[in-house]
Amino acid sequence: MARLLPVKYILRQPCYIYIFLTTSSVLFVMHLKYQQISKEMPRKLGVSYASFQLDLGTGQSIANYFERKSQLMKRSPFKTVLPREFQRASNKTLFLIYAYTKHRQFCRKYNSESFCLSTCPFRNCQFTCDTSLIRRADAIIMFYSHLNYGKLFDLAVYRNPNQLWLLWHDEPYATAPVYNKFLFNWTMSYRLDSEVSVATYGVTHVRNESINQIVFAKWIDENYKNRHNEAVWFVSNCNSQKRLHFYGQLKQHFPISAFGKCINNQTNDSHKCVRGSQCELEKLSTSKFYLAFESTTLRRDYITEKFWRSLSLGAIPIVLGPKRQSYERIAPPNSFIYAQDYSDFITLAKHLNDVATNRQKYEKYHAWKINYETRYLSRDVEPIRFCELCYRLNKNKDRIWYSNVNKYFLEID
C-alpha cells in the first residue's frame, strides 16, 4: 500500500582567426536566411499553460510527457530553428556527452548515477570528462559558473557543426552578453521551454498506487490537529526587498516564525535554524504554511527547491514568484496559495486563518496527495533531468541555436 511521508566556465594563430571567422560567418548567414522562415512556421499555442505532471511508471508515459513539453520549446523569439533539410542525423546508437566542468567530482558521479532511471525511454548516453574525447563528443554540456571564455574561443575554432553545445543555467541572474558569442544550441535550465528542463528543482509525478482514503483521512486528522496555525520562513538572501516587505506586512495579520540573517530574530535557536538543518525540517513538519518566496518574481518558471521542499514536508506553500500559470503547469493541483491573488494582506491573512482552522478547507490543499507525490532531492530529480537530456539527443532532430541566450534568461515574464 502506498504511504504518505511522515510529518517531518585568445585566439593566438592567424589561421585560427580565419577559421573561426569563417565558421561564424556561415552560421550568421544561415541565421539571417532562416530567421524569417522560422518566424513563419506554424506554432502550437494551445499547450502554453497546460499542466505537466509526470508519470514515471513506464518509458512510454515518460516519452509522452517529454513530447507534450516539446511543443513549448520552439516558441522563444531568442531561438532559431532551421528547416527540415538541415535536420540532424538519426543513426546514432550511443551519445557521448562531454561535461565541461572544473569540479572533477561530477566526472566520477555522472556515469554511475545520472542515467539510472530504469523507465527512461533511452539509456544510450554516457558522460565523459576526458579532454581527449572533447571533439568526438555529440554534445558538450557547459556549466555557466565554470566557463573559461579564452578556452571556449579556442574550442570554437574547431567546433564540429554536428556537435551540440548546451548551456546549463539554473540561476536567473548569473548571465552575460558574452554567452551569445558561442551560439549555444540548447539550454538546460529552470525554464520549461528549455530543451532540458524537467525536474530542475523538483517534480510532480503520478503515484504508482493511490493513497487509501482511510490512510489519507488519518494523515489529515493528525496534521490538522498537531501542526501550528502559523507560517514559517527561512531566508538567507537579503537582496530581495520585495519579499522582505511582503513578510513584514503579512506578519502583522498572521503569525509567522521567520529565521535567517535577514530577520531580526532573537529566539534562542535563530542562529541554528538555517536552511538544511534539522531545525528547518522540524519547523516545516510542524507548521501548516511555508513562505515559498522566490528571490525574483520576474523570471519565467523560476520556482526553486523551497517550494518543492514545502510540499514534500506537508506545509502548504504560500508562493511569491513568477506568474500563477508557471506554478500550475508543474505543481500538484490545488496545492499552493498564490499570494498575489489577494487584494491586500488582510484578505490573505483571513484566508490563511480560514484554512488553518477549518478541516475541510485544510484538506482541500492536500487532496492531491492521494494521486500525486513530489520529489526535490538531487538523487531523485537528477536522473529525471538526464533522462530528458538523453531523450532529446535521441529524438530532437531540429538544428537549433540561441540568437541571444543572454536575453533569453533575462526575459521578464
Short mmCIF file of C-alpha atoms in Angstrom, two decimals:
data_model
loop_
_atom_site.label_atom_id
_atom_site.label_comp_id
_atom_site.label_asym_id
_atom_site.label_seq_id
_atom_site.Cartn_x
_atom_site.Cartn_y
_atom_site.Cartn_z
CA MET A 1 0.00 0.00 0.00
CA ALA A 2 1.34 3.47 -0.87
CA ARG A 3 2.14 5.60 2.15
CA LEU A 4 2.47 9.28 2.90
CA LEU A 5 5.75 10.67 4.21
CA PRO A 6 5.73 11.27 7.92
CA VAL A 7 5.43 14.77 9.36
CA LYS A 8 8.76 15.80 9.38
CA TYR A 9 33.07 28.15 -17.46
CA ILE A 10 42.73 34.30 -27.46
CA LEU A 11 42.77 33.28 -30.32
CA ARG A 12 46.53 33.04 -30.91
CA GLN A 13 47.23 31.99 -34.58
CA PRO A 14 46.07 33.95 -37.68
CA CYS A 15 44.81 30.75 -39.30
CA TYR A 16 42.69 30.11 -36.25
CA ILE A 17 41.18 33.55 -36.65
CA TYR A 18 40.33 32.83 -40.28
CA ILE A 19 38.69 29.51 -39.47
CA PHE A 20 36.80 30.97 -36.58
CA LEU A 21 35.53 33.98 -38.56
CA THR A 22 34.56 31.76 -41.50
CA THR A 23 32.59 29.42 -39.27
CA SER A 24 30.92 32.32 -37.52
CA SER A 25 30.05 33.99 -40.84
CA VAL A 26 28.42 30.82 -42.17
CA LEU A 27 26.37 30.43 -39.03
CA PHE A 28 25.38 34.10 -39.11
CA VAL A 29 24.29 33.97 -42.77
CA MET A 30 22.27 30.85 -42.07
CA HIS A 31 20.74 32.62 -39.13
CA LEU A 32 19.65 35.61 -41.24
CA LYS A 33 18.43 33.39 -44.06
CA TYR A 34 16.24 31.22 -41.97
CA GLN A 35 15.20 33.55 -39.19
CA GLN A 36 12.20 34.73 -41.18
CA ILE A 37 11.33 31.16 -42.15
CA SER A 38 11.41 30.20 -38.52
CA LYS A 39 9.11 33.06 -37.62
CA GLU A 40 6.63 31.99 -40.28
CA MET A 41 6.48 28.37 -39.17
CA PRO A 42 3.17 27.45 -37.58
CA ARG A 43 3.22 27.45 -33.79
CA LYS A 44 1.18 25.32 -31.46
CA LEU A 45 -0.09 27.70 -28.85
CA GLY A 46 -2.58 25.53 -27.07
CA VAL A 47 -0.16 23.89 -24.64
CA SER A 48 1.32 27.15 -23.37
CA TYR A 49 -0.14 26.69 -19.93
CA ALA A 50 -1.00 23.02 -19.98
CA SER A 51 -0.48 21.11 -16.79
CA PHE A 52 2.63 18.91 -16.65
CA GLN A 53 2.56 16.11 -14.13
CA LEU A 54 4.97 13.27 -14.83
CA ASP A 55 4.15 9.58 -14.80
CA LEU A 56 7.37 7.68 -14.11
CA GLY A 57 5.71 4.30 -14.41
CA THR A 58 6.71 3.38 -17.97
CA GLY A 59 9.05 4.53 -20.73
CA GLN A 60 6.04 5.34 -22.90
CA SER A 61 4.45 7.57 -20.27
CA ILE A 62 7.73 9.46 -19.83
CA ALA A 63 8.10 9.81 -23.63
CA ASN A 64 4.54 11.15 -23.87
CA TYR A 65 5.35 13.73 -21.20
CA PHE A 66 8.52 14.88 -22.99
CA GLU A 67 6.64 15.14 -26.30
CA ARG A 68 3.95 17.31 -24.75
CA LYS A 69 6.65 19.62 -23.45
CA SER A 70 8.36 19.66 -26.91
CA GLN A 71 5.55 21.82 -28.23
CA LEU A 72 6.74 24.66 -25.99
CA MET A 73 10.41 24.54 -26.93
CA LYS A 74 10.30 26.27 -30.36
CA ARG A 75 8.28 29.24 -29.21
CA SER A 76 11.01 31.54 -27.89
CA PRO A 77 11.92 34.59 -30.04
CA PHE A 78 15.53 34.06 -28.94
CA LYS A 79 15.82 30.68 -30.71
CA THR A 80 16.38 29.94 -34.40
CA VAL A 81 15.10 26.62 -35.71
CA LEU A 82 16.29 25.60 -39.19
CA PRO A 83 14.02 23.90 -41.75
CA ARG A 84 13.82 20.14 -42.07
CA GLU A 85 16.53 19.80 -44.73
CA PHE A 86 19.04 20.83 -42.06
CA GLN A 87 17.94 18.26 -39.51
CA ARG A 88 20.43 16.25 -37.51
CA ALA A 89 21.26 12.66 -38.46
CA SER A 90 19.35 9.99 -36.58
CA ASN A 91 21.57 6.90 -36.85
CA LYS A 92 23.40 7.17 -33.53
CA THR A 93 23.40 4.25 -31.14
CA LEU A 94 25.47 5.87 -28.38
CA PHE A 95 25.67 9.53 -27.43
CA LEU A 96 28.82 10.84 -25.75
CA ILE A 97 28.40 13.94 -23.62
CA TYR A 98 31.46 15.91 -22.55
CA ALA A 99 30.98 17.60 -19.19
CA TYR A 100 32.79 20.95 -19.32
CA THR A 101 33.39 21.43 -15.62
CA LYS A 102 36.13 22.32 -13.17
CA HIS A 103 34.64 20.11 -10.50
CA ARG A 104 36.06 16.63 -11.01
CA GLN A 105 33.55 15.01 -8.70
CA PHE A 106 30.94 15.45 -11.42
CA CYS A 107 33.01 13.20 -13.68
CA ARG A 108 33.10 10.43 -11.11
CA LYS A 109 29.43 10.77 -10.37
CA TYR A 110 27.68 11.04 -13.72
CA ASN A 111 28.26 7.67 -15.34
CA SER A 112 27.39 5.74 -12.22
CA GLU A 113 24.33 7.71 -11.12
CA SER A 114 22.95 10.01 -13.80
CA PHE A 115 21.48 7.73 -16.48
CA CYS A 116 19.99 5.33 -13.99
CA LEU A 117 16.23 5.91 -14.35
CA SER A 118 15.02 2.40 -15.11
CA THR A 119 11.92 3.56 -17.00
CA CYS A 120 13.74 6.16 -19.15
CA PRO A 121 12.89 5.60 -22.85
CA PHE A 122 16.60 5.88 -23.78
CA ARG A 123 19.67 4.90 -21.79
CA ASN A 124 22.29 5.08 -24.59
CA CYS A 125 24.05 8.19 -23.26
CA GLN A 126 27.36 8.47 -21.46
CA PHE A 127 29.21 11.32 -19.74
CA THR A 128 32.96 11.89 -20.01
CA CYS A 129 35.41 14.45 -18.65
CA ASP A 130 38.28 13.06 -20.78
CA THR A 131 39.58 16.08 -22.72
CA SER A 132 40.94 13.79 -25.47
CA LEU A 133 37.33 13.00 -26.35
CA ILE A 134 36.02 16.56 -26.43
CA ARG A 135 35.94 16.82 -30.26
CA ARG A 136 34.30 13.42 -30.63
CA ALA A 137 31.52 14.19 -28.21
CA ASP A 138 28.00 14.52 -29.56
CA ALA A 139 27.28 17.23 -27.04
CA ILE A 140 29.20 19.46 -24.65
CA ILE A 141 27.35 20.48 -21.55
CA MET A 142 28.75 23.66 -20.03
CA PHE A 143 28.10 24.85 -16.51
CA TYR A 144 27.52 28.60 -16.58
CA SER A 145 29.66 29.15 -13.48
CA HIS A 146 32.61 27.13 -14.84
CA LEU A 147 33.06 28.86 -18.21
CA ASN A 148 36.59 29.87 -19.22
CA TYR A 149 35.97 32.22 -22.14
CA GLY A 150 39.55 32.10 -23.52
CA LYS A 151 39.43 28.32 -23.74
CA LEU A 152 35.93 28.46 -25.18
CA PHE A 153 37.08 30.73 -28.04
CA ASP A 154 39.87 28.23 -28.79
CA LEU A 155 37.37 25.40 -28.71
CA ALA A 156 35.02 27.29 -31.04
CA VAL A 157 37.75 27.42 -33.73
CA TYR A 158 37.46 23.67 -34.26
CA ARG A 159 33.80 23.38 -33.40
CA ASN A 160 32.19 20.41 -35.08
CA PRO A 161 28.95 21.66 -36.70
CA ASN A 162 27.29 18.40 -35.70
CA GLN A 163 28.19 18.88 -32.04
CA LEU A 164 25.61 20.36 -29.71
CA TRP A 165 26.64 22.96 -27.15
CA LEU A 166 24.41 23.10 -24.10
CA LEU A 167 24.42 25.85 -21.50
CA TRP A 168 23.47 24.54 -18.08
CA HIS A 169 21.98 27.53 -16.30
CA ASP A 170 19.85 27.21 -13.18
CA GLU A 171 20.09 30.77 -11.81
CA PRO A 172 18.31 33.71 -13.49
CA TYR A 173 20.80 36.45 -12.57
CA ALA A 174 24.12 34.77 -13.48
CA THR A 175 24.22 35.63 -17.19
CA ALA A 176 26.37 37.80 -19.50
CA PRO A 177 26.28 39.09 -23.12
CA VAL A 178 29.45 37.09 -23.89
CA TYR A 179 27.30 33.95 -23.82
CA ASN A 180 25.82 35.00 -27.18
CA LYS A 181 29.19 34.65 -28.95
CA PHE A 182 29.10 30.88 -28.65
CA LEU A 183 25.73 30.25 -30.32
CA PHE A 184 24.57 27.67 -27.83
CA ASN A 185 22.26 25.09 -29.35
CA TRP A 186 20.33 24.06 -26.29
CA THR A 187 19.84 25.12 -22.74
CA MET A 188 19.36 23.08 -19.61
CA SER A 189 17.57 25.27 -17.11
CA TYR A 190 14.55 26.07 -14.96
CA ARG A 191 12.58 27.46 -17.94
CA LEU A 192 10.05 24.97 -19.16
CA ASP A 193 10.77 25.89 -22.81
CA SER A 194 14.44 24.94 -22.42
CA GLU A 195 15.39 21.77 -24.24
CA VAL A 196 16.14 20.15 -20.90
CA SER A 197 14.10 21.48 -18.00
CA VAL A 198 12.07 18.76 -16.34
CA ALA A 199 12.73 18.41 -12.61
CA THR A 200 15.21 21.30 -12.38
CA TYR A 201 14.39 21.90 -8.75
CA GLY A 202 11.58 19.44 -8.22
CA VAL A 203 8.87 17.45 -9.92
CA THR A 204 5.30 16.28 -9.51
CA HIS A 205 4.65 12.73 -10.56
CA VAL A 206 1.75 10.34 -10.52
CA ARG A 207 1.75 7.74 -7.78
CA ASN A 208 2.03 4.11 -8.79
CA GLU A 209 -0.79 3.44 -6.37
CA SER A 210 -3.28 5.91 -4.97
CA ILE A 211 -3.39 6.54 -1.25
CA ASN A 212 -6.16 4.72 0.57
CA GLN A 213 -8.89 7.13 1.69
CA ILE A 214 -8.71 5.89 5.27
CA VAL A 215 -4.93 6.41 5.39
CA PHE A 216 -5.35 9.88 3.88
CA ALA A 217 -8.09 10.86 6.33
CA LYS A 218 -5.92 9.76 9.24
CA TRP A 219 -2.99 11.84 7.91
CA ILE A 220 -5.25 14.89 7.58
CA ASP A 221 -6.61 14.45 11.11
CA GLU A 222 -3.12 14.12 12.54
CA ASN A 223 -1.63 17.09 10.72
CA TYR A 224 -4.61 19.37 11.11
CA LYS A 225 -4.58 18.77 14.85
CA ASN A 226 -0.82 18.79 15.53
CA ARG A 227 0.59 21.43 13.20
CA HIS A 228 0.79 25.03 14.41
CA ASN A 229 -1.58 27.60 12.91
CA GLU A 230 1.30 29.66 11.56
CA ALA A 231 3.62 30.12 8.59
CA VAL A 232 7.36 29.53 8.77
CA TRP A 233 10.07 31.17 6.64
CA PHE A 234 13.82 30.63 6.15
CA VAL A 235 15.62 33.39 4.25
CA SER A 236 19.35 33.89 3.57
CA ASN A 237 19.36 36.22 0.52
CA CYS A 238 18.70 39.73 1.80
CA ASN A 239 18.78 41.43 -1.64
CA SER A 240 15.13 40.86 -2.46
CA GLN A 241 13.37 43.74 -0.72
CA LYS A 242 10.00 42.81 -2.20
CA ARG A 243 9.71 39.59 -0.31
CA LEU A 244 11.06 41.13 2.91
CA HIS A 245 8.41 43.84 2.64
CA PHE A 246 5.75 41.24 1.97
CA TYR A 247 6.79 39.29 5.04
CA GLY A 248 6.80 42.42 7.20
CA GLN A 249 3.27 43.32 6.18
CA LEU A 250 1.78 39.84 6.38
CA LYS A 251 3.16 39.09 9.85
CA GLN A 252 1.08 41.96 11.21
CA HIS A 253 -2.04 39.95 10.43
CA PHE A 254 -0.98 36.29 10.64
CA PRO A 255 1.62 34.55 12.82
CA ILE A 256 4.95 33.85 11.05
CA SER A 257 8.08 32.29 12.52
CA ALA A 258 10.99 33.56 10.40
CA PHE A 259 14.68 32.60 10.55
CA GLY A 260 17.87 33.76 8.81
CA LYS A 261 20.36 36.61 8.74
CA CYS A 262 17.82 38.93 7.11
CA ILE A 263 15.45 38.62 10.05
CA ASN A 264 15.77 40.39 13.37
CA ASN A 265 15.01 37.24 15.28
CA GLN A 266 16.13 37.00 18.88
CA THR A 267 14.90 33.49 19.65
CA ASN A 268 17.41 31.08 21.13
CA ASP A 269 17.55 28.82 18.07
CA SER A 270 17.63 31.53 15.39
CA HIS A 271 21.38 31.05 14.77
CA LYS A 272 20.93 27.27 14.43
CA CYS A 273 17.73 27.25 12.41
CA VAL A 274 19.19 27.57 8.91
CA ARG A 275 18.36 26.01 5.57
CA GLY A 276 19.12 22.32 5.52
CA SER A 277 19.27 21.99 9.28
CA GLN A 278 17.33 19.62 11.48
CA CYS A 279 15.63 22.68 12.91
CA GLU A 280 14.31 23.64 9.48
CA LEU A 281 12.99 20.13 8.98
CA GLU A 282 11.19 20.23 12.30
CA LYS A 283 9.67 23.67 11.69
CA LEU A 284 8.42 22.69 8.22
CA SER A 285 6.98 19.49 9.64
CA THR A 286 5.06 21.21 12.42
CA SER A 287 3.68 24.34 10.69
CA LYS A 288 0.66 24.48 8.41
CA PHE A 289 2.16 27.01 5.97
CA TYR A 290 5.53 27.98 4.48
CA LEU A 291 6.50 31.25 2.75
CA ALA A 292 7.96 29.90 -0.51
CA PHE A 293 9.07 33.36 -1.65
CA GLU A 294 11.47 33.42 -4.64
CA SER A 295 14.34 35.93 -4.86
CA THR A 296 12.79 37.27 -8.08
CA THR A 297 9.21 37.42 -9.28
CA LEU A 298 10.16 38.49 -12.82
CA ARG A 299 11.78 35.38 -14.32
CA ARG A 300 9.50 32.92 -16.06
CA ASP A 301 9.23 29.49 -14.45
CA TYR A 302 11.81 30.23 -11.74
CA ILE A 303 10.47 28.02 -8.97
CA THR A 304 13.14 26.63 -6.67
CA GLU A 305 13.55 23.80 -4.19
CA LYS A 306 11.97 25.79 -1.35
CA PHE A 307 8.57 25.30 -2.99
CA TRP A 308 9.09 21.58 -3.53
CA ARG A 309 10.53 21.00 -0.08
CA SER A 310 7.47 22.60 1.47
CA LEU A 311 5.13 20.32 -0.47
CA SER A 312 7.13 17.22 0.37
CA LEU A 313 7.11 18.00 4.09
CA GLY A 314 3.41 18.75 4.29
CA ALA A 315 3.40 22.55 4.68
CA ILE A 316 1.12 24.45 2.31
CA PRO A 317 3.36 26.83 0.31
CA ILE A 318 2.36 30.49 0.15
CA VAL A 319 4.09 31.49 -3.08
CA LEU A 320 5.52 34.78 -4.29
CA GLY A 321 7.31 34.26 -7.61
CA PRO A 322 6.54 34.02 -11.33
CA LYS A 323 3.04 34.02 -12.77
CA ARG A 324 0.47 31.68 -11.32
CA GLN A 325 0.47 29.68 -14.56
CA SER A 326 4.14 28.75 -14.07
CA TYR A 327 3.16 27.06 -10.83
CA GLU A 328 0.01 25.48 -12.23
CA ARG A 329 1.94 23.77 -15.04
CA ILE A 330 4.22 21.79 -12.72
CA ALA A 331 2.71 21.73 -9.25
CA PRO A 332 0.15 19.27 -7.93
CA PRO A 333 -3.41 20.55 -8.43
CA ASN A 334 -4.70 22.95 -5.77
CA SER A 335 -1.54 22.58 -3.70
CA PHE A 336 -0.41 26.18 -3.10
CA ILE A 337 -1.67 29.64 -2.16
CA TYR A 338 -0.71 32.31 -4.72
CA ALA A 339 -0.11 35.44 -2.66
CA GLN A 340 -0.78 37.87 -5.50
CA ASP A 341 -4.33 36.57 -5.86
CA TYR A 342 -5.30 38.64 -2.83
CA SER A 343 -6.09 42.35 -2.89
CA ASP A 344 -4.34 43.11 0.40
CA PHE A 345 -2.54 41.48 3.31
CA ILE A 346 -5.62 41.42 5.50
CA THR A 347 -7.56 39.41 2.91
CA LEU A 348 -4.69 36.95 2.51
CA ALA A 349 -4.33 36.58 6.27
CA LYS A 350 -8.05 35.91 6.61
CA HIS A 351 -7.82 33.11 4.04
CA LEU A 352 -4.83 31.60 5.85
CA ASN A 353 -6.72 31.66 9.11
CA ASP A 354 -9.78 30.07 7.48
CA VAL A 355 -7.65 27.23 6.08
CA ALA A 356 -5.80 26.74 9.36
CA THR A 357 -8.98 26.48 11.42
CA ASN A 358 -11.31 24.67 9.04
CA ARG A 359 -10.51 21.00 8.49
CA GLN A 360 -12.43 20.76 5.21
CA LYS A 361 -10.60 23.75 3.70
CA TYR A 362 -7.29 22.44 5.02
CA GLU A 363 -7.92 19.06 3.42
CA LYS A 364 -8.57 20.63 0.01
CA TYR A 365 -4.95 21.83 -0.15
CA HIS A 366 -3.71 18.30 0.50
CA ALA A 367 -6.14 16.20 -1.58
CA TRP A 368 -3.51 15.98 -4.34
CA LYS A 369 -1.51 13.63 -2.14
CA ILE A 370 -3.95 10.82 -2.91
CA ASN A 371 -2.79 10.55 -6.55
CA TYR A 372 0.46 12.53 -6.72
CA GLU A 373 3.74 12.92 -4.90
CA THR A 374 6.62 15.37 -5.22
CA ARG A 375 10.41 14.97 -5.33
CA TYR A 376 13.12 17.56 -4.83
CA LEU A 377 16.28 15.83 -3.57
CA SER A 378 19.18 15.66 -6.07
CA ARG A 379 19.26 11.87 -6.03
CA ASP A 380 15.61 11.87 -7.15
CA VAL A 381 15.50 14.70 -9.71
CA GLU A 382 18.90 14.45 -11.46
CA PRO A 383 18.15 11.06 -13.08
CA ILE A 384 14.95 12.61 -14.48
CA ARG A 385 16.82 15.62 -15.84
CA PHE A 386 19.44 13.42 -17.52
CA CYS A 387 16.75 11.12 -18.84
CA GLU A 388 15.28 14.10 -20.67
CA LEU A 389 18.76 15.06 -21.96
CA CYS A 390 19.27 11.57 -23.37
CA TYR A 391 15.75 11.56 -24.80
CA ARG A 392 16.34 14.89 -26.58
CA LEU A 393 19.66 13.68 -28.04
CA ASN A 394 17.85 10.68 -29.49
CA LYS A 395 14.66 12.38 -30.65
CA ASN A 396 15.31 16.09 -31.33
CA LYS A 397 16.47 16.32 -34.96
CA ASP A 398 15.90 20.06 -35.42
CA ARG A 399 19.02 22.22 -35.68
CA ILE A 400 18.61 24.99 -33.16
CA TRP A 401 20.72 27.82 -31.82
CA TYR A 402 20.05 30.65 -29.44
CA SER A 403 20.49 34.00 -31.18
CA ASN A 404 20.51 35.75 -27.79
CA VAL A 405 20.76 33.36 -24.89
CA ASN A 406 21.58 36.24 -22.54
CA LYS A 407 18.24 37.94 -23.21
CA TYR A 408 16.54 34.59 -23.02
CA PHE A 409 17.44 34.31 -19.37
CA LEU A 410 16.75 37.99 -18.66
CA GLU A 411 13.31 37.93 -20.26
CA ILE A 412 10.68 39.34 -17.94
CA ASP A 413 7.62 37.21 -17.57
#
